[in-house]
CSV table of C-alpha atoms in Angstrom, one decimal:
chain,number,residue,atom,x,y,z
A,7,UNK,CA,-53.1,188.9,239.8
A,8,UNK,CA,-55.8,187.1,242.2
A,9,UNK,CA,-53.4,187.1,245.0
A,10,UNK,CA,-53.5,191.0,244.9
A,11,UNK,CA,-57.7,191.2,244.1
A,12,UNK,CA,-57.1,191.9,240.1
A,13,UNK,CA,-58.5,190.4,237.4
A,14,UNK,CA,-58.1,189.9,233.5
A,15,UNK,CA,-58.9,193.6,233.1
A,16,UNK,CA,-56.1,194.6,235.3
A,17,UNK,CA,-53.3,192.0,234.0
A,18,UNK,CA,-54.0,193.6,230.3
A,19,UNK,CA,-53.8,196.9,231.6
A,20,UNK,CA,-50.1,196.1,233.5
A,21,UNK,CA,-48.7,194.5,230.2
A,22,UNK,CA,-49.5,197.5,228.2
A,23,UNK,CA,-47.8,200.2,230.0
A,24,UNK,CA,-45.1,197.8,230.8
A,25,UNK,CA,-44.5,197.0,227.3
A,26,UNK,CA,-45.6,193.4,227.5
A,27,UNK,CA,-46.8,191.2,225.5
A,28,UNK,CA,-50.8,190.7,226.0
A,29,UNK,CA,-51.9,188.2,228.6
A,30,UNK,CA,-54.0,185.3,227.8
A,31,UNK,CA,-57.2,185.8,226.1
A,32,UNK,CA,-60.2,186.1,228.6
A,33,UNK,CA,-61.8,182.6,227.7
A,34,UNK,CA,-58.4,180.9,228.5
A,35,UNK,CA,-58.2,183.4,231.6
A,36,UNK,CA,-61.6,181.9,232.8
A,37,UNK,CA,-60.2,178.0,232.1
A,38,UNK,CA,-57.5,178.8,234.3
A,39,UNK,CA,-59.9,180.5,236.9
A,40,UNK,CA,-62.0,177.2,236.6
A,41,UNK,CA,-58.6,176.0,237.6
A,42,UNK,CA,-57.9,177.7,240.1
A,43,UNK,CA,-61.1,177.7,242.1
A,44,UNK,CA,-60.7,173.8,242.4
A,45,UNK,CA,-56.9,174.1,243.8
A,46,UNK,CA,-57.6,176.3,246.3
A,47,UNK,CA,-60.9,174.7,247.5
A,48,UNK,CA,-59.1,171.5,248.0
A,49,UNK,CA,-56.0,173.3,249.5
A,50,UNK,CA,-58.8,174.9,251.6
A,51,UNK,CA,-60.8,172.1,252.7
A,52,UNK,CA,-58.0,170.4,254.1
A,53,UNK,CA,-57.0,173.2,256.2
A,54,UNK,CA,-59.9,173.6,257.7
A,55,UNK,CA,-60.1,169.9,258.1
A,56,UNK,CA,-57.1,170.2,260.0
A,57,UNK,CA,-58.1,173.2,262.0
A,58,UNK,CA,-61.4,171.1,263.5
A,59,UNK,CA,-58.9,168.6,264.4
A,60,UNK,CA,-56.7,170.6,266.3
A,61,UNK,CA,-59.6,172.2,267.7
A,62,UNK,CA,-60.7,168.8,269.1
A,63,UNK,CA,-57.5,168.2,270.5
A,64,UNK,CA,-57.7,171.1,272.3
A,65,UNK,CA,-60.5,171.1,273.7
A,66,UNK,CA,-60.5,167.0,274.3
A,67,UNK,CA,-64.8,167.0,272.9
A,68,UNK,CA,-65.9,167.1,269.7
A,69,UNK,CA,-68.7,169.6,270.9
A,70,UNK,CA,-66.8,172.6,270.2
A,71,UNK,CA,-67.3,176.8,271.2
A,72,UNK,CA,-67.4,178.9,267.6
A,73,UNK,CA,-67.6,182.3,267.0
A,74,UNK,CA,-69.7,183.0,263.6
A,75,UNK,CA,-70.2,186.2,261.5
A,76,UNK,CA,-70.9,187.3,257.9
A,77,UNK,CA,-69.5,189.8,255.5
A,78,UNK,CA,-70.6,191.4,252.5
A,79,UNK,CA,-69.5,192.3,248.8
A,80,UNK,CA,-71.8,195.3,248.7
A,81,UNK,CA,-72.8,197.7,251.9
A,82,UNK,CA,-76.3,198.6,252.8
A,83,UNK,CA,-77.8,195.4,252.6
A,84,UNK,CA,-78.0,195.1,248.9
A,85,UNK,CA,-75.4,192.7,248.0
A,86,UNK,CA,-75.5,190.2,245.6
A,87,UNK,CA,-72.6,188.2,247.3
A,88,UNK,CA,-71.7,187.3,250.8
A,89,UNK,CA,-69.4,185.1,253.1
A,90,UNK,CA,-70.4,183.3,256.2
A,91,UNK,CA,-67.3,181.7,258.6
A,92,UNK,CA,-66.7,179.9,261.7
A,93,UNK,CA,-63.6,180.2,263.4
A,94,UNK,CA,-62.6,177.9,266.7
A,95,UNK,CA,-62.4,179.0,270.1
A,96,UNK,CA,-59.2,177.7,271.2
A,97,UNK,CA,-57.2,177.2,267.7
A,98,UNK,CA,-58.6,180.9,266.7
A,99,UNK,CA,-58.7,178.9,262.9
A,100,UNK,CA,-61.3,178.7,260.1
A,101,UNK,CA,-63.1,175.8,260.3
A,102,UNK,CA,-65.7,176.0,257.6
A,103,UNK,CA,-67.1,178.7,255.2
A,104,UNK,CA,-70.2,179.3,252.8
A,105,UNK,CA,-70.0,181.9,250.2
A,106,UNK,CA,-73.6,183.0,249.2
A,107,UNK,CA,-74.7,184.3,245.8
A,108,UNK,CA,-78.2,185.7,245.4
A,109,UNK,CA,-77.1,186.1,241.1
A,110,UNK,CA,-75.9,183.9,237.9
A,111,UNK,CA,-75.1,185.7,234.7
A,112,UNK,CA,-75.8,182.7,232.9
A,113,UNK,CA,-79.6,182.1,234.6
A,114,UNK,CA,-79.7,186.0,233.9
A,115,UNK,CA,-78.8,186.2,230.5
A,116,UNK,CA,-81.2,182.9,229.5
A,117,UNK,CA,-84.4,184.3,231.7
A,118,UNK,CA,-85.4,186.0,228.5
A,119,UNK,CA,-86.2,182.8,226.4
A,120,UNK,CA,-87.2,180.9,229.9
A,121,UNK,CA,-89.9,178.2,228.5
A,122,UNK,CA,-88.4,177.5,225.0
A,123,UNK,CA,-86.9,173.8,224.1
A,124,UNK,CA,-83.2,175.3,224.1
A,125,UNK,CA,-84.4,176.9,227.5
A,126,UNK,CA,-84.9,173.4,228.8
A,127,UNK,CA,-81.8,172.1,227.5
A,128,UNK,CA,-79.2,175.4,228.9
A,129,UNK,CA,-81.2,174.0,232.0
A,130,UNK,CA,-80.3,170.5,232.4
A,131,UNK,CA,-77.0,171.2,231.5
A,132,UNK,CA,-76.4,174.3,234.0
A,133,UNK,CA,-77.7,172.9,237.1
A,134,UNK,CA,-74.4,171.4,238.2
A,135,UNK,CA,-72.5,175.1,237.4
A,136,UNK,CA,-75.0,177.5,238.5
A,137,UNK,CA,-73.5,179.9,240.7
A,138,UNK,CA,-77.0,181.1,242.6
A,139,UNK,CA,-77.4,179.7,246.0
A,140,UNK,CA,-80.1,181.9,247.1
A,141,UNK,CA,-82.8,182.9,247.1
A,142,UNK,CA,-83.6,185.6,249.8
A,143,UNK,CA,-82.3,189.3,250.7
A,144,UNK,CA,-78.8,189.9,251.4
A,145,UNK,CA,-79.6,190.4,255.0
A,146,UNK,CA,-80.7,186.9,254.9
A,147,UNK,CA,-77.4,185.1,254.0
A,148,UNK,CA,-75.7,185.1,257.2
A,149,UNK,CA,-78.4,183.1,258.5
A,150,UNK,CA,-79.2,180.8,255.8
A,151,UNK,CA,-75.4,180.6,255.3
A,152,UNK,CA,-74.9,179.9,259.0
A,153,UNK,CA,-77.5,177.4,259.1
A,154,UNK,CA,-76.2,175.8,256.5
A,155,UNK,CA,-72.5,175.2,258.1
A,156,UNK,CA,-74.2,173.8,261.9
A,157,UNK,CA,-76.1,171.4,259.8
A,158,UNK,CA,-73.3,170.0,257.8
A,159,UNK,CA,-70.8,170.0,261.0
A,160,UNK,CA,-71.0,166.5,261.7
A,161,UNK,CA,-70.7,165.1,258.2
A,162,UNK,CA,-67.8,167.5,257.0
A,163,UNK,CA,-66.1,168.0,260.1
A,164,UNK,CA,-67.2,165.6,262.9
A,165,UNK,CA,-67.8,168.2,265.7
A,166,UNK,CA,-70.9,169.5,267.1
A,167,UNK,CA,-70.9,173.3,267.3
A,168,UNK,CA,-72.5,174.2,270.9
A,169,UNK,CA,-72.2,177.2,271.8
A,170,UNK,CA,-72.3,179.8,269.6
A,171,UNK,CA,-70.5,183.8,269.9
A,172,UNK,CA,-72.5,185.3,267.7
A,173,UNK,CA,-73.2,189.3,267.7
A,174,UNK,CA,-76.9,189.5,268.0
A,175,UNK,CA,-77.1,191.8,265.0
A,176,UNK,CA,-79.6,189.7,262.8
A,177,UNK,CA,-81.6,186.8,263.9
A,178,UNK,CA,-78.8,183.7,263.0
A,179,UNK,CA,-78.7,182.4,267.0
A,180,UNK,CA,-82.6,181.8,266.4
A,181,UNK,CA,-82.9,180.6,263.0
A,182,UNK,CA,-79.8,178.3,263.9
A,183,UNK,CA,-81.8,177.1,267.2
A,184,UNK,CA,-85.1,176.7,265.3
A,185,UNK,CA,-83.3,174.2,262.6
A,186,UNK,CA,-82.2,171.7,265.5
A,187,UNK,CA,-79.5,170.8,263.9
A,188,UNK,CA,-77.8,168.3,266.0
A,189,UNK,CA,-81.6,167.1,267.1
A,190,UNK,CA,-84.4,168.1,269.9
A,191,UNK,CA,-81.5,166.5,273.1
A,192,UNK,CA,-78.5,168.9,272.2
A,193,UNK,CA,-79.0,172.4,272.2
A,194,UNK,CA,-76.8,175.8,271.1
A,195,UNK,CA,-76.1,178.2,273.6
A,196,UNK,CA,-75.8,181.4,272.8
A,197,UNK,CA,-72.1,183.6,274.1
A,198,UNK,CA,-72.3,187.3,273.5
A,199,UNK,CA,-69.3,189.1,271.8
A,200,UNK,CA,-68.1,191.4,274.4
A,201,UNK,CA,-67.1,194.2,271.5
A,202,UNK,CA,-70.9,193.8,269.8
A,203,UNK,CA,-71.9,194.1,274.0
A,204,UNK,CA,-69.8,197.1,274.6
A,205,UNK,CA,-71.2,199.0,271.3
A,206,UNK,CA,-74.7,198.9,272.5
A,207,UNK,CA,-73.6,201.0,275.3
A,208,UNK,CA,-72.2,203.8,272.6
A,209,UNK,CA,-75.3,203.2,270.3
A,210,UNK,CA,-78.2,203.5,273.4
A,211,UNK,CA,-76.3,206.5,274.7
A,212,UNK,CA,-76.6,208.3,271.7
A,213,UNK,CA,-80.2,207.8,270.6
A,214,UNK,CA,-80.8,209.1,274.0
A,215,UNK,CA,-79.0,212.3,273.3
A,216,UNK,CA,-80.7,212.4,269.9
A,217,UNK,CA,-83.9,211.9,271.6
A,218,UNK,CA,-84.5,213.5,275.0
A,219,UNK,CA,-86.0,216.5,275.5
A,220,UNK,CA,-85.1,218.8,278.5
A,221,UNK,CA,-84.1,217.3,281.8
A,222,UNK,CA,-85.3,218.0,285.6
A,223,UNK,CA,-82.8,220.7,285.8
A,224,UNK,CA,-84.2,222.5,282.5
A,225,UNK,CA,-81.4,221.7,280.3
A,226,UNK,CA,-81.0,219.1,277.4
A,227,UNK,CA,-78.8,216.2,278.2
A,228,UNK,CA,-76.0,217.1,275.4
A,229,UNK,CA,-73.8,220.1,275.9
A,230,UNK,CA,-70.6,221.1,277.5
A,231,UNK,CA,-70.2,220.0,280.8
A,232,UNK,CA,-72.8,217.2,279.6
A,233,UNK,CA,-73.5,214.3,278.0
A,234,UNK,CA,-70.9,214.8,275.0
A,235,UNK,CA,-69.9,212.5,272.3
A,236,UNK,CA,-66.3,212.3,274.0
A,237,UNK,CA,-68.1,211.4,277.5
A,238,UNK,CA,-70.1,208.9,275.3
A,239,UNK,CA,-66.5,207.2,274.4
A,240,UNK,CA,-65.0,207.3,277.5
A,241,UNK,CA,-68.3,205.6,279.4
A,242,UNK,CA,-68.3,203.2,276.4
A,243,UNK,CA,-64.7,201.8,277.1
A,244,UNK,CA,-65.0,202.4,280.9
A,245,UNK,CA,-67.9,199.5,280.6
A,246,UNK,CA,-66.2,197.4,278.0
A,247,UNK,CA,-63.3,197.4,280.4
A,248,UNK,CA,-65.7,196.2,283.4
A,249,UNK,CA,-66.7,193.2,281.1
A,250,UNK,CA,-63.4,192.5,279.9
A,251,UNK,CA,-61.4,192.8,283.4
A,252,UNK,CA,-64.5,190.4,285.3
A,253,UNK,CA,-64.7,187.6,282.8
A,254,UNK,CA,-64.7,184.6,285.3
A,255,UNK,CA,-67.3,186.3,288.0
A,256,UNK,CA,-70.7,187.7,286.9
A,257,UNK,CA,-71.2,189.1,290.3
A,258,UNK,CA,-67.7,191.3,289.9
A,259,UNK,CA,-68.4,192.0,286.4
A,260,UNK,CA,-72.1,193.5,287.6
A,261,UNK,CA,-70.8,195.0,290.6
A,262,UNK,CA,-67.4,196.8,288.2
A,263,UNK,CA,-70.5,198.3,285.5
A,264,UNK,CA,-72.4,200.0,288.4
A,265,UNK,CA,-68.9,201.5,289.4
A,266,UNK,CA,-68.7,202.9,286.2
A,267,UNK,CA,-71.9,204.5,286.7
A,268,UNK,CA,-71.6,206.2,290.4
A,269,UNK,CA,-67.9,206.9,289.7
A,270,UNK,CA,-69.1,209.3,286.9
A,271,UNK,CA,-71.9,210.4,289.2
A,272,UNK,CA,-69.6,211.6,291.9
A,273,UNK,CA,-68.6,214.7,292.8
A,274,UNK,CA,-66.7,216.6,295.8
A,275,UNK,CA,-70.0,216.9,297.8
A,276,UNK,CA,-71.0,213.8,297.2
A,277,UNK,CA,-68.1,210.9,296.3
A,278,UNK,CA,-69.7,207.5,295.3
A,279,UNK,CA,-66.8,205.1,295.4
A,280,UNK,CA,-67.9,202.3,297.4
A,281,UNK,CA,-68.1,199.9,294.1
A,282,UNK,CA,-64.7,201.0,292.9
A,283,UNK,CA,-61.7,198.6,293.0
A,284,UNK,CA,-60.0,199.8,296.4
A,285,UNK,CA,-55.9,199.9,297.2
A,286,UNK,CA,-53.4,201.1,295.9
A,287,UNK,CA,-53.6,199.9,292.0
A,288,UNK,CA,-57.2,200.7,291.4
A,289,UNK,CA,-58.2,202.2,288.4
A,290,UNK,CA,-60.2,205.0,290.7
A,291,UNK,CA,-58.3,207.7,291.4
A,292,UNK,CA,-60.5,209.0,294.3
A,293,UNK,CA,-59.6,204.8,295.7
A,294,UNK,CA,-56.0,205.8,295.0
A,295,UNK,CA,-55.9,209.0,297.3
A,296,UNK,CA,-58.0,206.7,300.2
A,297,UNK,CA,-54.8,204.6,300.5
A,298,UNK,CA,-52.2,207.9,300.7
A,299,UNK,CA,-54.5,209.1,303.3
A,300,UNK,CA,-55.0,212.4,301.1
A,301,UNK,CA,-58.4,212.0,300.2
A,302,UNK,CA,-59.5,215.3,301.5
A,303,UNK,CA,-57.7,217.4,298.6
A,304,UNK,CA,-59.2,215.2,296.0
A,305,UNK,CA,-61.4,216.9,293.1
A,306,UNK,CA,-63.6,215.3,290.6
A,307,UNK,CA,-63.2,215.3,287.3
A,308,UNK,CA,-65.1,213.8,284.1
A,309,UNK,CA,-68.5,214.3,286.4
A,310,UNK,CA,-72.0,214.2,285.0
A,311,UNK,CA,-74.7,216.8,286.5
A,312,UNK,CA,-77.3,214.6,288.5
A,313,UNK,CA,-80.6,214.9,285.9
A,314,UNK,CA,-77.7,213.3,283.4
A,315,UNK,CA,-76.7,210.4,285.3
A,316,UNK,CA,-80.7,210.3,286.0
A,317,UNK,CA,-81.3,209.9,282.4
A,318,UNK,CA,-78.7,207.4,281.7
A,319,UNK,CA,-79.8,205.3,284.6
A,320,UNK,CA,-82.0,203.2,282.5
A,321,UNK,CA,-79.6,202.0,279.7
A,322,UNK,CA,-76.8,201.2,282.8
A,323,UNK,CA,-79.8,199.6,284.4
A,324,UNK,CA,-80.6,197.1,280.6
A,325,UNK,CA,-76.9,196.6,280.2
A,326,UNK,CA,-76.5,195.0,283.3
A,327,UNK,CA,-78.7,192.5,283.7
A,328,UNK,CA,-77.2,189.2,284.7
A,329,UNK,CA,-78.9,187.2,281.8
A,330,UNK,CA,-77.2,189.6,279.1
A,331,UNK,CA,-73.8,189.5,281.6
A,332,UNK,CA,-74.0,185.2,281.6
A,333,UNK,CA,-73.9,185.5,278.2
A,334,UNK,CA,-70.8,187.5,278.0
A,335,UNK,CA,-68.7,185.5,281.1
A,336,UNK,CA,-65.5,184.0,279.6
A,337,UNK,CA,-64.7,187.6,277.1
A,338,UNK,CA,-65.1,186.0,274.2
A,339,UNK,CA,-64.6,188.1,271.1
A,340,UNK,CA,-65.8,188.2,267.0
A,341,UNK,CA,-62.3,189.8,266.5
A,342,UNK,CA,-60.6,186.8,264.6
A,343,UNK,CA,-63.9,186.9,262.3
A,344,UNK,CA,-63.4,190.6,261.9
A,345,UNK,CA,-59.8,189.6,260.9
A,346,UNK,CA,-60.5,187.2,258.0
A,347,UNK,CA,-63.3,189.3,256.5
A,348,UNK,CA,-60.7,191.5,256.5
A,349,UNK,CA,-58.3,189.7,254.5
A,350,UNK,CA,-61.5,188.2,252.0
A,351,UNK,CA,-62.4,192.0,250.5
A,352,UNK,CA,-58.6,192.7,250.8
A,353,UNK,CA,-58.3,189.4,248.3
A,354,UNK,CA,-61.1,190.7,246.5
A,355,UNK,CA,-61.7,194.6,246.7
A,356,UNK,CA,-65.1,195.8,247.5
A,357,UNK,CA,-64.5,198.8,244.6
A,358,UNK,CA,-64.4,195.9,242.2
A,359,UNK,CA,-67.9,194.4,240.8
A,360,UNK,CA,-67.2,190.6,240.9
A,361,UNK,CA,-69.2,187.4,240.7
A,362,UNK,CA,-69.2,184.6,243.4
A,363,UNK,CA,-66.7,182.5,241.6
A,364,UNK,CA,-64.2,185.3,242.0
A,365,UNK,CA,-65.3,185.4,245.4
A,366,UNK,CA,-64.9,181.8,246.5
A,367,UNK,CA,-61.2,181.8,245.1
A,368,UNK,CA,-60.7,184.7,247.6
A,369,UNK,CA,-62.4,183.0,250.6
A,370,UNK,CA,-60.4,180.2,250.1
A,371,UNK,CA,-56.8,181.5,250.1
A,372,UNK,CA,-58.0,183.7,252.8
A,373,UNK,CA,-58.5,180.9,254.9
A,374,UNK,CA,-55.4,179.0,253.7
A,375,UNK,CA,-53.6,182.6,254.4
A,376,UNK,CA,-55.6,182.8,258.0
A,377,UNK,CA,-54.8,179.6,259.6
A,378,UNK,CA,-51.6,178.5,257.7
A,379,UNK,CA,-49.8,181.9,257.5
A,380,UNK,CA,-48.8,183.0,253.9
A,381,UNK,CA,-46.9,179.4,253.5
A,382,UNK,CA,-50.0,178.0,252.6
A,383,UNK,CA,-50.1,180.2,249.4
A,384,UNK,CA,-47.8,177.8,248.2
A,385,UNK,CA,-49.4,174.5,248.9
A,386,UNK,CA,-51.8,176.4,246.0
A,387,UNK,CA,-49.5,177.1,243.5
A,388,UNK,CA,-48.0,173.2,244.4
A,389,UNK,CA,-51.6,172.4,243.9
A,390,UNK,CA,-51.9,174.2,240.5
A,391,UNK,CA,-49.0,172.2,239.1
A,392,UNK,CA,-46.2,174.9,239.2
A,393,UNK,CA,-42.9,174.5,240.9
A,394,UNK,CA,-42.3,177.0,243.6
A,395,UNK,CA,-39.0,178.9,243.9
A,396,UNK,CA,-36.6,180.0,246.2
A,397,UNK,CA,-37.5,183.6,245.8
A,398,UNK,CA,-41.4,183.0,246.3
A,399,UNK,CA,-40.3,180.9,249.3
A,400,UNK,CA,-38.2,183.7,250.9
A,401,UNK,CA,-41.1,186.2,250.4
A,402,UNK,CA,-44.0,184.1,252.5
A,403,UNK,CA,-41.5,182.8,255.0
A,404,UNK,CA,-40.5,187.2,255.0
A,405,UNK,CA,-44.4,188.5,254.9
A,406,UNK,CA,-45.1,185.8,258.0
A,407,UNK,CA,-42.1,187.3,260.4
A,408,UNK,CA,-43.1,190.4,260.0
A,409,UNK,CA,-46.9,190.1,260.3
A,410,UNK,CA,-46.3,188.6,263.4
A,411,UNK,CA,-44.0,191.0,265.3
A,412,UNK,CA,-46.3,193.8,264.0
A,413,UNK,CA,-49.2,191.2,265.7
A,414,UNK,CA,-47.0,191.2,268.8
A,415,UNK,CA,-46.4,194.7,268.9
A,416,UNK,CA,-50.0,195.8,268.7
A,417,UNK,CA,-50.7,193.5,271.4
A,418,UNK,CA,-48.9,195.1,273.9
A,419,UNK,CA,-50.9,197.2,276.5
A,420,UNK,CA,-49.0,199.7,276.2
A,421,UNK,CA,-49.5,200.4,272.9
A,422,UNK,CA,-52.8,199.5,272.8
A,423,UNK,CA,-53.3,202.5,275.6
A,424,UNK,CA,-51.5,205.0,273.2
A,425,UNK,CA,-53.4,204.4,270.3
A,426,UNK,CA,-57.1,205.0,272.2
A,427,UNK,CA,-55.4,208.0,273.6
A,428,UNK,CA,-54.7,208.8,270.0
A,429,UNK,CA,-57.9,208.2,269.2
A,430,UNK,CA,-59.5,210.5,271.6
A,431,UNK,CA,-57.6,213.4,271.0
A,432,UNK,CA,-58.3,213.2,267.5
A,433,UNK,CA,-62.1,212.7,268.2
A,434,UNK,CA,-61.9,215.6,270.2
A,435,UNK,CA,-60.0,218.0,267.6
A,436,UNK,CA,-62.3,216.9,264.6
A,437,UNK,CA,-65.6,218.3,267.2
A,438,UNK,CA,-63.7,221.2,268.0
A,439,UNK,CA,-62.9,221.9,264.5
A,440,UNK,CA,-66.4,221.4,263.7
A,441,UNK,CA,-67.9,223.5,266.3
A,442,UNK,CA,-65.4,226.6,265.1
A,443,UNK,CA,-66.2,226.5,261.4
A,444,UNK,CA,-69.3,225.1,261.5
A,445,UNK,CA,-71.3,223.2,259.6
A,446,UNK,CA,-69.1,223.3,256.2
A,447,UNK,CA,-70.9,219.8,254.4
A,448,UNK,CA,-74.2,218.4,254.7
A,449,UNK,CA,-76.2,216.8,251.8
A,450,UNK,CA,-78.4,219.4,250.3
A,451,UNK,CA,-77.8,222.0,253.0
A,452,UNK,CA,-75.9,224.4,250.3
């Protein structure tokens, strides 16, 4: 039932409407939870173990390049539970993990008769099995949690982590820094995630609309013809594109962002190609017709009025800088961390209340599942002390085949192209929906 995110609750539920027997009383199913948590930590460990190694192989140093993130039980900052992970560069593996748990039901149920001599002894006694592992606010574990796993690196797993993608969305990169963890000679450098760097774009482009007034042609910078959400999304891929497609030369990758920006800003009167990619397979159309020598019946299309493009110099202007576009040479993503957080809340649903116990079982076949495909599902069941069938054996080898030519399959470009087209047109009918009927929901507004 763990291995599909249910519990005792759920397992009683099933053998009832299937005419089963009842499942094991819930202090036996906690015994065999107990159980389990140690199996698939020690199955666990030893692939990550294996992971760093592979990841030193690669990379022929033990100073390594991870990407880091944390996830959440809970949204909104509130949660009581958390996971922090670190995944290699080159192997694309887990290496190492901390689960965070700001509660224990047992410190919580005893708090009452805190002070009393039984107090004292529950104390002594539940210090090795408390579950609480800290003490801050939930927006805080990803950097204690992250700290946490850079200074253990060495001991546990014999690498230095160096650089660092990280997504700039709380203040980990700084709190890892200030805790020198590998001492005052060897420092962390900091690698943006391209997607976190792309989103900024999307995010600073909307405030503005949300924000400016009227423009020096007398109109607001939102409207048809304008700055419109859709326009939004096409400039925010356009410049994700420009980092992605210039990894290896800053200067390209600066000179490809500004194209972005005066290839909107053209128009028939005045066409400002000169920093698009020129010949015959450039992405710019206007390049395109310069080859075919039939530039002179070219029209623009997608154009921004001039007060527009004015008013969204500035965040072109921020988003360019060289020291932000160092930091994002090489295209290195958070997507793999995206991936296993994924599979952690899919292990352990987000609609269910669960403590960290529950939690850490998930984490941990999530890794095994993450770097060892669903094969290593049975090195826990091995490790619980059951004998694995044929039938089970069939099913991983089945699940892994077809995970990866679906993998393989959304990979291609080509697919990848139809599904943002997909995406766009669907954007685009949900606003023209909205602007025919109007606003139809809105908290409080009825």
């Amino acid at each position: 039932m763990r291995t599909i995110g249910q519990g005792h609750g759920a397992m009683t539920t099933f053998c009832g409407v299937m005419d089963f027997p009842p499942p094991v009383a819930e202090k036996s199913y906690n015994n065999i939870i107990n159980k389990l948590l140690l199996c698939s930590k020690e199955v666990a460990e030893a692939s990550m173990q294996s992971a760093a190694l592979e990841e030193v192989t690669l990379t022929n140093s033990s100073d390594i390049i991870i990407s880091g993130d944390g996830t959440w039980k809970t949204r909104g900052y509130s949660s009581r539970v958390g996971v922090c992970a670190v995944i290699g560069d080159k192997t694309g593996k887990c290496i190492d993990a901390e689960v965070m748990s700001s509660f224990c039901k047992g410190c919580d149920s005893w708090k009452r008769r805190k002070g009393s001599p039984a107090y004292k002894m529950w104390k002594i006694l539940h210090v090795k099995e408390c579950l609480k592992n800290h003490n801050g606010s939930a927006g805080m574990m990803e950097t204690v949690g992250m700290v946490r796993i850079f200074q253990r690196s060495l001991s546990h797993r014999s690498v230095r982590y160096t650089s660092y993608i990280g997504d700039g969305d709380s203040k980990t990169f700084s709190s890892i820094t200030a805790s020198n963890p590998y001492g005052e000679d060897i420092t962390v450098s900091k690698i943006e995630c391209v997607g976190h760097v792309q989103k900024r774009m999307g995010t600073r482009l909307r405030k503005l609309k949300q924000m400016s007034s009227k423009l020096s042609d007398g109109k607001s910078i939102g409207g048809k013809g304008r700055l419109t959400d859709r326009m939004i999304d096409l400039i925010t891929t356009y410049y994700g594109n420009a980092l992605r497609q210039n990894k290896t030369c800053l200067s390209d990758m600066r000179k490809s962002v500004w194209a972005v920006y005066f290839h909107i800003r053209s128009s028939d009167e005045e066409p400002l190609h000169s920093f698009c990619p020129v010949g015959p397979n450039s992405w710019c159309k206007y390049q395109n017709q310069v080859v075919e020598g039939s530039v002179e019946t070219f029209r623009h299309s997608n154009k921004l009025p001039v007060a527009v493009m004015d008013a969204i110099k500035p965040v072109f202007n921020d988003l360019s800088q060289p020291k932000l576009l160092q930091k994002c040479l090489g295209g290195k993503t958070q997507n793999n961390n995206e991936s296993i957080n994924s599979l952690i809340w899919k292990l352990c649903p987000k609609t269910l209340g669960c403590g960290r116990k529950i939690v850490d079982i998930s984490t941990n076949e999530a890794i095994v599942i993450f770097n060892d495909g669903n094969q290593g599902r049975l090195k826990i069941i091995q490790s619980f002390g059951l004998t694995v069938g044929q039938f089970a054996h069939k099913f991983v080898t089945l699940v892994d085949i077809k995970r990866i030519q679906t993998a393989e399959v959304h990979f291609n470009l080509r697919t990848k192209e139809v599904r943002q087209a997909k995406r766009m047109q669907f954007k685009t009918t949900c606003k023209k929906l909205t602007e025919k009927e109007g606003s139809s929901y809105a908290c409080g507004e009825f």
